[in-house]
Amino acid sequence: MRLPLCAGLASAALFVTSPPIAAQGFAVNEHGTCQMGRAGTGTAAPCPDGSAVLYNPAGLAGMGGWTVSAGLTVIDAFGDFTDDLTGQTTDLTNSLIPVPHVYATYGINAQWAAGVGLFVPYGLGTRWPTTFEGRFSGYDNDLQSFYIQPTLSWKPHPKIAVGAGFDIVIGSVELNQRLDAWELPAPPPAPLGTTLGQLGIPFHTDFANARLKATGATGFGGHFGVLLTPNERFSLGARYLTRVTLDYEGDATFAAVATGIVLPAGNPFGAPAGTTLDQVLQGAGVFTALANGTATTSITMPDQLQVGIAVNATPALMLLADAQWMNWSVFEAITIDFANQLTPDRVIREDYEDTWGFRVGFDWAADDRWTLRGGYLYHQAAAPDQTVTPLLPESARNEFTGGVGLAVSPRFSIDVAYQYIRQDKRRGRVRDPLPGQLPTTALNSGLYSFNANLVGATLTVHF
């Protein structure tokens, strides 16, 4: 029996994992609490906690001695999908999502500095109940890309600094998805090309659970930065993060799910009354075809460019503005190769679009110990209308931030921040196109909403 394994198993699993956490596509930008408090601005004036490794490596130059910081951003995401036809609303069931960051830097002398950072700039995690119609695209999904960035910074002139380094990327992904008996080809005596749906099996009848998990994918890239300080009141900065391609090889495992369907007499399968659909599928070799095996694919994490300006309006108040471009057009299609010859390979179109994000923020030194921060950012959506799915129900969003920094002593400081994500509601789909077909907006059948609260804290030590 030919088995058209719903493309969603691999297509969705191996290309994304969040609700989108806090940036365009499946990018994440909250990797330093000081930066988070000022809405991610700081390319022209990085925070003094080592996070310049990511936000602008040129900013390390001039930092004396050792600086070590570690922190965590916790994301409380909530959202839902409202079906057009039934009006039923299904809520996300996400638990809290932790996003860690660690930096260590050393000022070698007045001109040279080195550092290393560990963070997760691309990630996703969505949890939907197994009763959700979108479970056939994916109901329990996770993707993470851990970046390790060794960095070197040089200040050849008091007003000019540059920085660069390597990116070592380690990726993992997991997808859990239900398979739909409705679209399976019917066994003889049904005519060739007949589906079980055409024989009366209800749409979205679970018959199996598919789990795809891949770990240890490794890729390499680079990052670069420049910082210009014409005078004490004004600075300009830019940083560039290269794209990185990760090659995944994952384990695909399958488990039968009882359909609960008992066939009556005179059923189109020619089976005796009282036979279950599960027995028919077993006899047709469906579960033999669903043999555990491997699947491979590649995902490209997009390159990104961020530019910024910082102005010291007063000795205590700094105003900042940044713009960020993400090259999401590299995320055009995913080719899935299944080791099981009974599972046809798939090419999945995504057709993401390049995006811009705009940020403004401020730092106000209330006194020698306390610093107050705040900001606002806006992001465009990377996913086109036809690829808004349960895996990534993304839309344009507005975000609001605030934070406080406390210098406990000359060597020790703590930063805390809060961020609220308000995403625009957006129409999307809960089912994948049939094999060989491209996704279109005709499949969109409801409205996704998404919002999130983020709380972060970072401890920094200078010595």
Coordinates of C-alpha atoms in Angstrom, one line a residue, residues 31 96 132 176 219 225 266 269 405 439-440 449:
H31 CA 20.2 37.7 25.0
L96 CA 7.4 28.7 30.5
F132 CA -6.6 20.7 18.1
N176 CA 5.3 15.5 17.3
G219 CA 27.3 24.6 11.3
G225 CA 31.0 44.9 13.9
G266 CA -21.5 -3.9 3.6
F269 CA -13.4 -2.7 2.4
G405 CA 20.2 48.1 36.5
P439 CA 0.1 25.9 0.0
T440 CA -2.3 28.7 -0.8
S449 CA -3.6 35.4 18.1

